[in-house]
């Protein structure tokens, strides 16, 4: 079974590369039982979405950044 530290590492790694099937299965098993890691995943998803929206908005804005 993965530790919370392992899970946070895998969630971060998953941002940069595709996780293996084994990694995804172990990750999902842990997330089913760990509210803390599930919340961490939601926070990472939120931040990724917010950053992507910011980048997309900047592409259409000719003003210099503040």
PDB file of C-alpha atoms in Angstrom:
ATOM      1  CA  UNK A   1       0.000   0.000   0.000  1.00  0.00           C
ATOM      2  CA  UNK A   2       1.218   3.471  -0.858  1.00  0.00           C
ATOM      3  CA  UNK A   3       1.893   6.055   1.820  1.00  0.00           C
ATOM      4  CA  UNK A   4       0.500   9.571   1.586  1.00  0.00           C
ATOM      5  CA  UNK A   5       4.007  10.754   0.695  1.00  0.00           C
ATOM      6  CA  UNK A   6       4.121   8.229  -2.178  1.00  0.00           C
ATOM      7  CA  UNK A   7       0.705   9.383  -3.384  1.00  0.00           C
ATOM      8  CA  UNK A   8       1.590  13.072  -3.411  1.00  0.00           C
ATOM      9  CA  UNK A   9       4.740  12.202  -5.355  1.00  0.00           C
ATOM     10  CA  UNK A  10       2.747  10.150  -7.889  1.00  0.00           C
ATOM     11  CA  UNK A  11       0.145  12.887  -8.263  1.00  0.00           C
ATOM     12  CA  UNK A  12       2.926  15.353  -9.023  1.00  0.00           C
ATOM     13  CA  UNK A  13       4.623  12.922 -11.407  1.00  0.00           C
ATOM     14  CA  UNK A  14       1.308  12.402 -13.152  1.00  0.00           C
ATOM     15  CA  UNK A  15       1.364  16.066 -14.156  1.00  0.00           C
ATOM     16  CA  UNK A  16       4.538  15.489 -16.163  1.00  0.00           C
ATOM     17  CA  UNK A  17       4.159  11.967 -17.497  1.00  0.00           C
ATOM     18  CA  UNK A  18       1.608   9.242 -17.993  1.00  0.00           C
ATOM     19  CA  UNK A  19       1.515   6.934 -14.982  1.00  0.00           C
ATOM     20  CA  UNK A  20       1.711   3.202 -15.543  1.00  0.00           C
ATOM     21  CA  UNK A  21      -1.387   1.083 -15.088  1.00  0.00           C
ATOM     22  CA  UNK A  22       0.061  -0.347 -11.865  1.00  0.00           C
ATOM     23  CA  UNK A  23       0.781   3.144 -10.518  1.00  0.00           C
ATOM     24  CA  UNK A  24      -2.730   4.341 -11.371  1.00  0.00           C
ATOM     25  CA  UNK A  25      -4.355   1.315  -9.715  1.00  0.00           C
ATOM     26  CA  UNK A  26      -2.320   1.707  -6.516  1.00  0.00           C
ATOM     27  CA  UNK A  27      -2.983   5.450  -6.535  1.00  0.00           C
ATOM     28  CA  UNK A  28      -6.745   5.032  -6.934  1.00  0.00           C
ATOM     29  CA  UNK A  29      -6.846   2.376  -4.191  1.00  0.00           C
ATOM     30  CA  UNK A  30      -5.200   4.800  -1.789  1.00  0.00           C
ATOM     31  CA  UNK A  31      -7.424   7.708  -2.806  1.00  0.00           C
ATOM     32  CA  UNK A  32     -10.542   5.653  -2.027  1.00  0.00           C
ATOM     33  CA  UNK A  33      -9.542   5.415   1.632  1.00  0.00           C
ATOM     34  CA  UNK A  34      -7.619   8.660   2.218  1.00  0.00           C
ATOM     35  CA  UNK A  35      -9.564  11.917   2.400  1.00  0.00           C
ATOM     36  CA  UNK A  36      -6.388  13.967   2.806  1.00  0.00           C
ATOM     37  CA  UNK A  37      -4.854  12.718  -0.437  1.00  0.00           C
ATOM     38  CA  UNK A  38      -8.191  13.001  -2.234  1.00  0.00           C
ATOM     39  CA  UNK A  39      -8.362  16.648  -1.171  1.00  0.00           C
ATOM     40  CA  UNK A  40      -4.762  17.174  -2.295  1.00  0.00           C
ATOM     41  CA  UNK A  41      -5.655  15.768  -5.718  1.00  0.00           C
ATOM     42  CA  UNK A  42      -8.658  18.110  -5.977  1.00  0.00           C
ATOM     43  CA  UNK A  43      -6.460  21.072  -5.035  1.00  0.00           C
ATOM     44  CA  UNK A  44      -3.875  20.117  -7.667  1.00  0.00           C
ATOM     45  CA  UNK A  45      -6.609  19.773 -10.286  1.00  0.00           C
ATOM     46  CA  UNK A  46      -8.005  23.185  -9.317  1.00  0.00           C
ATOM     47  CA  UNK A  47      -4.585  24.850  -9.537  1.00  0.00           C
ATOM     48  CA  UNK A  48      -3.814  23.227 -12.891  1.00  0.00           C
ATOM     49  CA  UNK A  49      -7.148  24.423 -14.294  1.00  0.00           C
ATOM     50  CA  UNK A  50      -6.698  27.940 -12.881  1.00  0.00           C
ATOM     51  CA  UNK A  51      -3.192  28.237 -14.325  1.00  0.00           C
ATOM     52  CA  UNK A  52      -4.325  26.989 -17.718  1.00  0.00           C
ATOM     53  CA  UNK A  53      -7.203  29.473 -17.770  1.00  0.00           C
ATOM     54  CA  UNK A  54      -4.801  32.280 -16.891  1.00  0.00           C
ATOM     55  CA  UNK A  55      -2.432  31.283 -19.695  1.00  0.00           C
ATOM     56  CA  UNK A  56      -5.316  31.032 -22.156  1.00  0.00           C
ATOM     57  CA  UNK A  57      -6.611  34.467 -21.128  1.00  0.00           C
ATOM     58  CA  UNK A  58      -3.134  36.020 -21.493  1.00  0.00           C
ATOM     59  CA  UNK A  59      -2.930  34.738 -25.067  1.00  0.00           C
ATOM     60  CA  UNK A  60      -5.870  36.973 -25.956  1.00  0.00           C
ATOM     61  CA  UNK A  61      -4.793  40.006 -23.922  1.00  0.00           C
ATOM     62  CA  UNK A  62      -2.325  42.451 -25.484  1.00  0.00           C
ATOM     63  CA  UNK A  63      -1.721  44.396 -22.281  1.00  0.00           C
ATOM     64  CA  UNK A  64       1.644  43.854 -20.546  1.00  0.00           C
ATOM     65  CA  UNK A  65       1.533  41.937 -17.241  1.00  0.00           C
ATOM     66  CA  UNK A  66       1.315  44.063 -14.094  1.00  0.00           C
TER      67      UNK A  66
END
